[in-house]
Structures are given as C-alpha cells and as structure tokens.
XYZ file of C-alpha atoms in Angstrom:
557
model
C -39.089 19.074 -113.159
C -37.470 16.225 -111.911
C -40.276 13.641 -111.749
C -39.955 9.830 -111.191
C -41.863 7.868 -113.391
C -44.430 5.095 -112.823
C -43.243 1.302 -111.834
C -44.822 0.097 -114.793
C -44.315 -1.894 -118.222
C -41.388 -4.189 -116.548
C -40.844 -8.028 -115.917
C -41.904 -8.866 -112.561
C -40.033 -12.064 -112.948
C -36.631 -11.196 -114.488
C -36.414 -7.939 -112.806
C -36.495 -10.034 -109.333
C -33.214 -11.863 -109.018
C -34.185 -12.679 -106.042
C -37.443 -14.417 -106.908
C -35.339 -16.293 -109.568
C -32.439 -17.743 -107.614
C -35.000 -18.783 -104.997
C -37.300 -20.382 -106.744
C -34.403 -22.587 -108.929
C -33.279 -23.704 -105.543
C -36.531 -24.955 -104.248
C -38.509 -25.785 -107.327
C -35.685 -28.698 -107.492
C -36.665 -30.911 -110.417
C -39.234 -28.856 -113.275
C -36.527 -25.704 -111.989
C -33.349 -27.921 -113.182
C -32.549 -25.535 -116.596
C -31.011 -28.724 -118.172
C -34.526 -30.343 -117.850
C -36.871 -28.938 -120.952
C -39.458 -29.160 -117.957
C -37.600 -26.594 -115.709
C -37.001 -24.549 -119.078
C -40.820 -24.334 -119.768
C -41.804 -23.665 -116.208
C -39.156 -20.629 -116.127
C -40.584 -19.915 -119.244
C -43.936 -19.409 -118.081
C -43.056 -17.532 -115.372
C -40.988 -15.259 -117.586
C -44.402 -14.769 -119.869
C -46.457 -14.346 -116.834
C -44.110 -11.736 -115.252
C -44.051 -9.551 -118.350
C -48.049 -9.625 -118.542
C -48.310 -8.304 -114.895
C -45.955 -5.975 -114.829
C -47.951 -4.061 -117.659
C -49.663 -0.380 -117.322
C -52.894 -2.248 -117.746
C -52.795 -4.769 -115.217
C -51.775 -1.888 -112.223
C -54.552 0.021 -113.858
C -56.849 -2.654 -112.750
C -55.921 -2.810 -109.274
C -56.382 0.398 -109.011
C -59.898 0.196 -110.837
C -61.108 -2.184 -108.270
C -60.013 -1.221 -105.160
C -61.513 2.630 -106.137
C -64.702 1.373 -106.877
C -65.418 -0.969 -104.315
C -68.379 -3.879 -103.894
C -71.985 -2.997 -103.265
C -74.370 -5.109 -101.433
C -77.759 -5.432 -102.742
C -80.077 -6.763 -100.588
C -83.629 -6.364 -101.938
C -84.796 -6.167 -105.779
C -86.928 -3.053 -106.365
C -90.040 -5.174 -105.340
C -88.705 -5.811 -102.225
C -88.066 -9.578 -103.035
C -84.647 -10.591 -101.341
C -81.381 -10.786 -103.572
C -78.165 -10.667 -101.420
C -76.099 -9.917 -104.329
C -72.538 -8.567 -104.305
C -71.924 -6.329 -107.460
C -68.238 -5.489 -108.589
C -66.476 -3.763 -110.677
C -65.416 -5.135 -113.954
C -61.996 -4.817 -113.382
C -62.464 -7.235 -110.288
C -63.778 -9.744 -112.900
C -60.815 -9.478 -115.251
C -58.363 -9.929 -112.345
C -60.376 -13.196 -111.144
C -60.214 -14.459 -114.369
C -56.802 -14.264 -114.834
C -55.922 -15.780 -111.461
C -58.054 -18.578 -112.442
C -57.086 -19.214 -116.039
C -53.383 -19.159 -114.634
C -54.529 -22.291 -111.885
C -53.131 -20.098 -108.582
C -56.515 -21.885 -107.360
C -55.675 -25.224 -108.156
C -52.589 -26.280 -110.231
C -50.820 -28.402 -107.919
C -53.792 -30.631 -107.180
C -53.896 -31.219 -111.097
C -50.736 -31.612 -111.355
C -48.932 -32.794 -108.239
C -45.318 -32.829 -109.547
C -42.300 -31.891 -108.237
C -41.836 -28.660 -107.586
C -45.449 -27.639 -108.271
C -46.276 -25.725 -105.240
C -43.241 -23.618 -105.260
C -44.035 -22.810 -109.237
C -47.442 -21.703 -108.148
C -46.318 -19.968 -105.046
C -43.933 -18.115 -107.554
C -47.152 -17.234 -109.369
C -48.897 -15.899 -106.485
C -46.309 -14.026 -105.288
C -45.906 -11.847 -108.544
C -49.899 -11.773 -108.519
C -49.613 -10.103 -105.033
C -47.760 -7.195 -106.619
C -50.655 -5.983 -108.795
C -53.728 -7.057 -106.462
C -54.345 -8.312 -103.409
C -58.512 -8.519 -102.931
C -58.680 -11.100 -105.925
C -56.273 -13.545 -104.224
C -58.772 -14.034 -101.080
C -61.336 -16.009 -102.974
C -58.274 -18.046 -104.618
C -56.898 -18.879 -102.032
C -59.582 -20.238 -100.054
C -60.680 -22.217 -102.871
C -56.996 -23.962 -103.490
C -57.011 -24.577 -99.721
C -60.652 -25.966 -99.647
C -60.251 -28.397 -102.259
C -57.651 -30.992 -100.054
C -60.810 -31.449 -97.733
C -63.605 -31.347 -99.900
C -61.685 -34.230 -101.559
C -62.332 -36.550 -98.639
C -66.083 -36.029 -99.200
C -67.069 -38.356 -102.329
C -70.281 -36.951 -102.424
C -69.390 -33.309 -102.676
C -66.938 -34.134 -104.324
C -68.311 -35.696 -107.001
C -70.081 -32.518 -107.699
C -67.757 -29.790 -106.961
C -64.179 -31.085 -107.796
C -64.600 -30.561 -111.301
C -65.755 -27.293 -110.761
C -62.833 -26.014 -108.722
C -60.691 -27.605 -110.838
C -61.862 -25.556 -113.848
C -59.542 -23.020 -115.679
C -62.777 -20.880 -116.442
C -63.942 -18.221 -114.260
C -67.481 -18.153 -113.785
C -68.956 -15.266 -111.921
C -72.776 -16.301 -112.656
C -75.254 -16.441 -109.888
C -76.611 -20.304 -110.757
C -76.725 -23.823 -109.337
C -73.673 -25.741 -109.098
C -74.599 -28.078 -111.927
C -75.001 -25.332 -114.534
C -70.943 -23.615 -113.463
C -68.333 -23.779 -115.421
C -65.711 -23.043 -112.615
C -66.641 -22.311 -109.050
C -65.179 -20.886 -106.112
C -65.253 -21.674 -102.065
C -65.544 -18.873 -98.862
C -65.000 -19.603 -95.398
C -67.098 -18.773 -92.322
C -65.756 -19.313 -89.089
C -65.313 -16.428 -86.710
C -68.675 -15.043 -84.782
C -68.820 -11.610 -82.845
C -69.007 -13.124 -79.452
C -65.878 -15.425 -79.910
C -63.183 -13.878 -83.220
C -60.103 -16.032 -83.012
C -62.087 -18.245 -79.864
C -64.107 -20.041 -82.344
C -65.169 -22.144 -79.409
C -67.416 -19.696 -78.394
C -69.377 -20.376 -81.863
C -73.056 -20.018 -80.901
C -74.467 -21.235 -84.850
C -76.038 -24.855 -84.451
C -76.685 -27.421 -87.187
C -79.428 -29.696 -86.659
C -79.456 -32.990 -88.883
C -81.691 -33.242 -91.793
C -81.301 -36.909 -93.359
C -78.800 -37.819 -95.542
C -77.928 -37.504 -99.626
C -75.674 -37.741 -102.653
C -73.461 -35.674 -100.720
C -73.659 -36.786 -97.197
C -74.946 -36.286 -93.891
C -77.345 -33.410 -94.426
C -77.840 -30.834 -91.732
C -79.711 -27.243 -91.086
C -77.615 -24.462 -89.921
C -78.826 -21.715 -87.543
C -76.784 -18.692 -86.481
C -74.649 -15.874 -87.927
C -70.829 -14.962 -89.337
C -69.254 -12.045 -88.369
C -67.010 -12.669 -90.960
C -67.879 -14.024 -94.255
C -65.337 -13.957 -96.471
C -66.027 -13.573 -100.614
C -69.647 -13.671 -99.952
C -70.143 -14.203 -104.001
C -68.630 -17.533 -103.859
C -70.530 -20.938 -104.485
C -69.979 -22.352 -101.471
C -68.649 -21.867 -97.882
C -66.950 -24.038 -94.843
C -68.332 -22.829 -91.540
C -67.854 -24.290 -88.193
C -71.356 -24.977 -86.103
C -72.228 -26.708 -83.020
C -73.459 -30.153 -83.276
C -76.620 -29.700 -82.216
C -78.923 -27.060 -80.229
C -76.986 -28.035 -76.718
C -74.063 -25.654 -76.437
C -70.809 -27.757 -76.202
C -66.917 -27.513 -77.151
C -67.302 -30.004 -80.152
C -67.969 -27.984 -83.252
C -68.381 -29.695 -86.423
C -67.282 -28.412 -90.009
C -70.106 -28.112 -92.933
C -69.967 -27.317 -96.407
C -73.089 -24.957 -96.908
C -73.539 -23.797 -100.615
C -74.947 -20.301 -101.993
C -77.299 -21.727 -103.964
C -79.369 -25.053 -103.837
C -79.461 -26.959 -106.679
C -82.928 -25.866 -108.144
C -81.557 -22.131 -107.998
C -83.480 -21.237 -105.042
C -81.191 -19.118 -102.147
C -79.788 -21.253 -98.903
C -80.928 -18.785 -96.729
C -77.916 -16.900 -96.397
C -78.986 -13.004 -95.276
C -75.816 -10.829 -96.159
C -76.575 -7.982 -93.486
C -73.769 -5.979 -94.474
C -70.390 -5.603 -96.040
C -67.252 -4.712 -93.970
C -65.752 -1.470 -94.366
C -61.944 -2.379 -94.209
C -59.119 -0.097 -94.222
C -57.796 -2.007 -97.050
C -58.611 -5.058 -99.128
C -61.386 -2.761 -100.529
C -61.711 -4.845 -103.672
C -62.720 -7.703 -101.755
C -66.368 -8.193 -100.311
C -65.861 -9.524 -96.646
C -69.467 -9.257 -94.797
C -71.695 -10.237 -92.031
C -74.200 -13.226 -92.727
C -77.248 -14.534 -90.861
C -78.981 -17.605 -91.683
C -81.765 -20.021 -90.488
C -82.074 -23.673 -91.621
C -79.448 -22.946 -94.136
C -78.445 -26.383 -95.559
C -75.145 -27.750 -94.883
C -73.305 -31.018 -95.506
C -70.826 -32.424 -92.889
C -67.441 -32.322 -93.601
C -64.810 -34.631 -91.873
C -65.704 -36.129 -88.359
C -68.624 -34.532 -86.202
C -67.524 -32.951 -83.350
C -63.644 -32.408 -84.879
C -64.348 -29.306 -86.997
C -61.544 -27.235 -85.775
C -59.143 -30.363 -86.770
C -60.635 -30.352 -90.306
C -60.548 -26.222 -90.491
C -56.744 -26.352 -89.612
C -56.197 -28.522 -92.551
C -57.506 -25.436 -94.825
C -55.979 -22.919 -92.358
C -52.272 -24.253 -92.616
C -52.720 -23.594 -96.760
C -54.525 -20.109 -96.298
C -51.761 -19.458 -93.887
C -48.998 -19.872 -96.737
C -50.646 -17.679 -99.178
C -50.639 -15.086 -96.369
C -46.539 -14.970 -96.060
C -46.720 -15.210 -99.809
C -49.050 -12.298 -100.429
C -46.952 -10.414 -97.594
C -43.641 -11.193 -99.530
C -45.146 -9.609 -102.868
C -46.405 -6.884 -101.152
C -42.972 -6.292 -99.536
C -40.995 -6.722 -102.899
C -43.574 -4.595 -105.037
C -43.122 -1.757 -102.409
C -39.347 -2.145 -102.810
C -39.095 -2.017 -106.446
C -41.385 1.060 -106.230
C -39.120 2.825 -103.864
C -35.615 1.775 -105.924
C -37.348 2.703 -109.122
C -38.400 6.079 -107.714
C -34.893 6.670 -105.986
C -32.689 6.239 -109.061
C -34.942 8.593 -110.976
C -35.885 11.589 -108.533
C -32.702 13.905 -107.907
C -32.163 15.879 -104.510
C -29.010 17.737 -103.466
C -27.412 17.487 -106.582
C -27.585 13.865 -107.368
C -29.975 10.911 -107.617
C -31.673 9.932 -104.087
C -30.203 6.062 -104.886
C -26.362 7.727 -104.752
C -26.838 9.323 -101.247
C -25.575 6.953 -98.237
C -28.401 7.264 -96.173
C -30.859 6.551 -98.845
C -28.485 3.313 -99.831
C -29.086 2.447 -95.941
C -32.734 2.428 -96.151
C -33.148 0.700 -99.211
C -30.140 -2.027 -98.740
C -31.955 -3.137 -95.631
C -35.383 -2.914 -97.278
C -33.741 -5.199 -100.025
C -32.506 -7.924 -97.616
C -35.337 -8.172 -95.728
C -37.913 -8.673 -99.277
C -35.384 -11.086 -100.160
C -35.178 -13.122 -96.858
C -39.028 -12.881 -97.137
C -39.303 -14.656 -100.839
C -37.158 -17.700 -99.764
C -38.502 -18.197 -96.637
C -42.363 -18.579 -98.101
C -40.863 -20.384 -101.519
C -39.234 -22.586 -98.709
C -42.443 -23.269 -97.197
C -44.298 -23.943 -100.437
C -41.532 -26.675 -101.203
C -42.264 -28.189 -97.884
C -45.632 -28.464 -99.383
C -44.479 -30.110 -102.389
C -42.532 -32.671 -100.501
C -46.109 -33.612 -97.860
C -47.720 -34.222 -101.168
C -45.089 -36.722 -102.117
C -45.363 -38.183 -98.672
C -41.548 -37.391 -97.367
C -41.884 -37.496 -93.807
C -39.098 -34.972 -92.930
C -40.428 -31.896 -95.415
C -44.179 -32.859 -93.501
C -42.838 -32.272 -89.957
C -41.187 -29.759 -91.562
C -44.383 -27.842 -92.724
C -45.967 -28.183 -89.622
C -43.850 -25.937 -87.778
C -42.759 -23.819 -91.043
C -46.337 -22.619 -91.587
C -47.042 -20.921 -88.713
C -43.411 -19.240 -88.799
C -43.486 -17.746 -91.989
C -47.157 -16.532 -91.621
C -46.337 -14.538 -88.392
C -43.012 -13.507 -89.045
C -43.286 -11.996 -92.686
C -47.064 -10.586 -91.966
C -45.471 -9.084 -89.288
C -42.695 -7.455 -91.093
C -44.454 -6.156 -93.981
C -46.542 -2.980 -92.416
C -43.463 -1.350 -91.164
C -41.475 -2.358 -94.550
C -44.517 -1.199 -96.697
C -44.333 2.242 -94.383
C -40.433 2.471 -94.855
C -40.779 2.193 -98.456
C -43.545 4.804 -98.808
C -41.281 7.268 -96.955
C -38.636 7.033 -99.618
C -41.073 8.468 -101.859
C -41.947 11.511 -99.502
C -45.620 13.281 -99.985
C -45.679 11.334 -103.704
C -46.029 8.198 -102.091
C -48.772 9.045 -99.513
C -50.806 10.246 -102.006
C -53.877 8.244 -103.639
C -52.678 8.819 -107.117
C -49.651 6.777 -106.313
C -49.812 3.000 -105.419
C -47.812 3.044 -102.050
C -50.817 4.059 -100.319
C -53.253 1.321 -101.483
C -50.082 -1.297 -100.748
C -49.432 0.243 -97.084
C -53.057 -0.378 -96.090
C -53.038 -4.134 -97.677
C -50.191 -5.114 -95.437
C -51.984 -5.655 -91.586
C -54.572 -7.808 -93.361
C -52.172 -10.996 -94.033
C -51.274 -10.615 -90.259
C -54.806 -10.376 -88.719
C -56.371 -13.217 -91.200
C -56.266 -16.760 -90.559
C -54.880 -16.393 -87.174
C -53.409 -13.075 -85.783
C -49.922 -12.858 -84.177
C -50.732 -14.537 -80.399
C -52.729 -17.384 -81.736
C -50.026 -18.408 -84.557
C -47.419 -17.913 -81.827
C -49.091 -20.264 -79.542
C -49.314 -22.425 -82.184
C -45.573 -22.622 -82.717
C -45.422 -23.573 -79.015
C -48.042 -26.058 -79.579
C -46.258 -27.892 -82.234
C -43.123 -27.740 -80.647
C -44.215 -29.417 -77.780
C -46.712 -31.771 -78.918
C -44.803 -32.916 -82.175
C -40.836 -32.985 -81.116
C -39.881 -34.414 -84.837
C -41.226 -31.251 -86.559
C -38.649 -28.947 -84.288
C -35.689 -31.219 -85.060
C -36.690 -31.359 -88.805
C -35.791 -27.804 -88.241
C -32.853 -28.223 -86.674
C -31.821 -30.202 -88.779
C -32.258 -27.974 -91.682
C -31.006 -25.329 -89.935
C -28.031 -27.071 -89.215
C -27.076 -27.696 -93.126
C -25.680 -23.896 -92.746
C -23.333 -24.102 -89.973
C -19.880 -23.137 -90.387
C -20.423 -20.187 -92.790
C -20.802 -17.149 -90.666
C -19.928 -16.767 -87.363
C -23.295 -14.636 -86.400
C -25.190 -17.359 -87.444
C -23.415 -20.011 -85.606
C -23.583 -18.043 -82.349
C -27.366 -17.368 -82.361
C -28.160 -21.149 -83.381
C -26.006 -21.899 -80.489
C -28.218 -20.023 -78.007
C -31.323 -21.328 -79.994
C -32.031 -24.262 -76.920
C -32.048 -21.718 -74.273
C -34.584 -19.537 -76.211
C -36.801 -22.711 -76.872
C -36.320 -23.863 -73.397
C -37.563 -20.363 -71.916
C -40.945 -20.221 -74.170
C -42.057 -23.691 -73.297
C -41.647 -22.651 -69.357
C -43.372 -19.315 -70.048
C -45.955 -18.620 -72.856
C -45.605 -15.124 -72.615
C -42.228 -15.374 -74.512
C -44.229 -17.380 -77.488
C -43.429 -13.919 -79.866
C -39.399 -14.130 -79.269
C -38.937 -17.753 -79.969
C -41.326 -17.671 -83.056
C -39.206 -14.773 -84.335
C -35.936 -16.026 -83.325
C -36.549 -19.362 -85.509
C -37.799 -17.270 -88.552
C -34.983 -15.458 -88.582
C -32.358 -18.116 -88.391
C -34.367 -20.052 -90.883
C -34.254 -17.215 -93.191
C -30.645 -16.669 -92.578
C -29.964 -20.276 -93.396
C -31.731 -20.230 -96.621
C -29.841 -16.946 -97.656
C -26.501 -18.385 -96.606
C -27.262 -21.636 -98.759
C -28.759 -19.899 -101.980
C -28.141 -16.037 -101.891
C -24.860 -14.438 -103.087
C -22.263 -14.011 -100.292
C -22.715 -10.219 -100.035
C -26.719 -10.892 -99.365
C -26.329 -14.134 -96.529
C -23.026 -12.035 -94.755
C -25.099 -8.558 -94.607
C -28.206 -10.560 -93.562
C -26.974 -12.213 -90.921
C -24.472 -9.448 -89.591
C -27.759 -7.038 -89.375
C -29.946 -9.496 -87.999
C -28.028 -11.775 -85.965
C -24.925 -10.113 -85.039
C -24.381 -7.601 -81.934
C -27.104 -9.137 -79.813
C -29.866 -8.159 -82.493
C -31.565 -11.664 -82.482
C -34.514 -10.489 -80.205
C -34.028 -6.596 -80.613
C -36.388 -4.647 -83.344
C -34.507 -2.171 -85.454
C -35.662 0.626 -87.736
C -34.977 0.204 -91.240
C -32.071 2.022 -92.603
C -29.675 0.979 -89.753
C -27.518 -1.850 -91.407
C -24.271 -2.095 -89.621
C -20.934 -0.800 -91.248
C -19.078 -2.527 -93.784
C -22.263 -3.766 -96.096
C -22.128 -3.366 -99.714
C -24.985 -1.411 -99.943
C -24.948 -0.899 -103.637
C -24.530 -4.177 -104.796
C -27.369 -5.300 -102.639
C -29.681 -2.499 -104.329
C -28.489 -3.485 -107.708
C -29.343 -7.205 -106.892
C -32.909 -6.185 -105.831
C -33.818 -4.600 -109.180
C -32.189 -5.624 -112.405
C -32.988 -2.878 -115.122
C-alpha cells in the first residue's frame, strides 16, 4: 500500500547530529567528553531524547491540543470561580517539564554550560508540545526578577525552584511548586505598552514590600492558572508614561481570589493546549517589582530570557518538521523510487536541513552567551544583548515558511489533522508574535547598535573569528558596515540589517562548528550570488552542493 510510518519511538537527541555537535561546541566544560561531568550531561540528554521521542509522549501532545482548556467562570450556585480546566495530558506534560528543571535548573546550578544544557532540553521538548512551554518559559524568566525583591523571594523562590509540579489552587504557602505568568498588553495599545491604562494605588507596606491595589484589564493574560503574574500599570490614577511592574498573585494568603476576573479564553490559531485569557481586575493586590516608574526596564530583563525561548521553541518546531519530512521520504515511493532519491526532493530536504541546523546553532550560541553573562563575562554580556533579538527575529520568522514546506513534502497526508504536521504548522507563527513582533524586535536591534556600540563590536569580533574560510562569507562581511550605516539612517531598513546580522552569525557558527559540506553549502546558498538580502523559496540550492550528505546528517537512523 506504500504507506510511511509515524515518526516516533526514536531518540530525539542521538538522531540529531546537529544538536549533538552544536551542544558540544557551546556547552564548554560540561560538554567535554573527557570530563565525567560532561559525559553525564550528554547521557542525561540522551536519556531525555529517548523518553521524549516515544509514541506515548507524542500522543500526549496531540491530546493536550485536541481537548483544549475550558474556562469555568462560576459554579452552579453563581459563585465566581475563574478556573481553567485542562485535559490530563496537559498535566502529564507539565509534570515532565518541571521535573526536568526546564523552568529553573540553571538558576539553581549556574555552572558553565548550564544554560546550554537547559536549552538543549527545551529544544527537544518543543518537538513534542509547545503550549506547556509557555508557563515554563515565563517562570524561568521571572526568577531573576523576583529574586531582587527580598520579601517576595522568600515566599516564592523556594516554590519556583522546586521540581514538583503542583496544579492545585491553594495559597503559595501550601504549594509544593509554583508557576508565574504575565499580563502586559491591553486592547488599546498592544505592543505600545506605554498606552496602558491600568493603574495602581498605594495600599501600604508589608513583608513582601510596597503593596498596591491594581485596577484595569489585560487583553492577554498568559497561562491564567499560574500562581502569580507580572503586570504593568500606571503608578497612580493620573495617566503618564511612568509604568511600574507589579507582582500580582492569583490567590491571597487566606485562599481568597485576588479579584482577577477572567472574561474569556482566546480562541487561537495554534498553541491550543495553553490557555490565554482576557482579565479584568478591581482592587487586585500587587507588590512593586523593581524601581517605581521603570516597569518597562524591569520587564525587559524578563523579556530577553523569554525571547531566547522563542528562538529555541521555533528551532525545535523546525527540527521536528524536518525529521517528519525526511522520515516520510525515506519510506514513501513515487515514480519508481523513494521520494528521498528524487533530485528535486533532495533539494528541498537539504535546504530545510541547512536551515534547521543553522537555527539550532544560533539558538544554542545565545544560550552560551547567557551562561557567560551569569559568569559576569563583559563580552558575553554585551553579545547577549544583541544576540537575543537577532535570534528571536530571524529563527521565528523562518519557522512558518519552513514548517509549511515540510508539511508539503507529505502532500495531502501532511495536511490532515491526524498527522502532526498540521499542528506543527499552526504552532509556528506564535513565537514570532509573542514577546515582540517583527518590527518591534528589529527596532530593538537598531536601538542596541546605536546606544550600546560595545554590543555590535562584540558581534563583529565573533564574526571575524570565521574569516578566511569561505569567500562568500568574507565578501558578505565586507559589505556589512554599509548595510549597518544605511539602516541607522533609515529605520525602514531595520529588517534588512537584522536579517543580515543573523545570517552572518549563523554562517560564522557553521564555519567553526559544522562539517565543511554544511558550512560551505549554507554560505553559498544564503550569502553567495547576492543572496544575502534576497528571500528564496526552500528547494533552490545552488549547483554543486552535496545534498545527500546533508540529508543523511540531518536524521540519523
């Protein structure tokens, strides 16, 4: 009958040579195979890769999205409940993510390579299910922010750093583990959070710090069953541009609701397992985080971490889409031979494989820069500031086109809901939209280049380490100053410079850490023949590239 089999019961780590190689390249120290700690770290990823690649885990991902969360606003007597019910599959997936420490491990053990190790885990989890990653990412990113508030840290950090998943709706004092969500945007402003109209009035001081009463709404409250939320609000009734950041628990210490009234759940294109809500609040208790009037600065610290996870999540989606496409083509026959033997299909698969490896390489390099920042390395700290928006923009932008192309490889069998490709495709846009859509991110890149020249200089130093290996890369690097100057003079070219920097960095990483046939193919296809600024459909690789080698590397047996 000529069917292909499901892509399942395969090790997501050992079958991905690109992930293994770039993990070893970036997790310096623990990734050294002569080091017992490094060997243990790889064995842990190998163990997790086998568990996540099991058919049972992919089935949990399907179930969690088929049976989406349900909002229960009132009980049968009319009492306000504001509860979101999830399918058991959601809780099982959450339990695994939390048990693996994807929400906290590098903060507990900030060793060299810890962020890269966590990034590799996160990238593999992204291949199974993405909605559960939302509260995990927000919790991961909130921990450094909450740690600066001694009162809140004492109450919440032990719960946030726990490896126990606790879905009960009870006060924080009774929880075994806790999760944090976010409420930033409002209907009148969207990305322009300075137009927020929610306001906070002083309400005294207690062990958790300065207490306020918040009134207003949030158009998107992510993961509304979390134990607390970071929210932006005006510091007083008079509207101004001085937003402050507040920590708002869902339940108060006596178990009472904190006046967060869920209005409805968003009916989203993808990410359907995860609840995103609209919320109104009148007199909700909140505690000031960071300096008053500098809430955006406080939130940006969290945002840089969530943006890294956006890039990792998209890289994971690209990887699982590629793996499904290659797996299918190696089994499905058409016109006398398997699809993987047809020259034009090889063009598509090899092109996708190059893009996927480049996404993996760049996202893990950003994680390594985060390791460097934790170690107080000035160069890595500067690099991270520019690296995060670059990776977030480019990898997340490539994911929708990538997953569509991979879905098309499977033809009609890829388009139906029984196959995983439809869900993968629906998931692809969210990481580009969440935590700053394309234009916001690109303007952030220009802001960093203009205000923090040391960040741009750190990236140029990194790129220069790959000079002299490939002529297409060297020529593109030579033209970079002109592209940068043009963008700094014309904000309308912000996307061009962001794309250029991201592609050059991916090329540099592949030249240093990937086999020659991968690096040269990437540079020739993405940087050669004036391709640096030109979008092309996947499957248009230049002549002379060894497509079979690329495909074989992309999915090990």
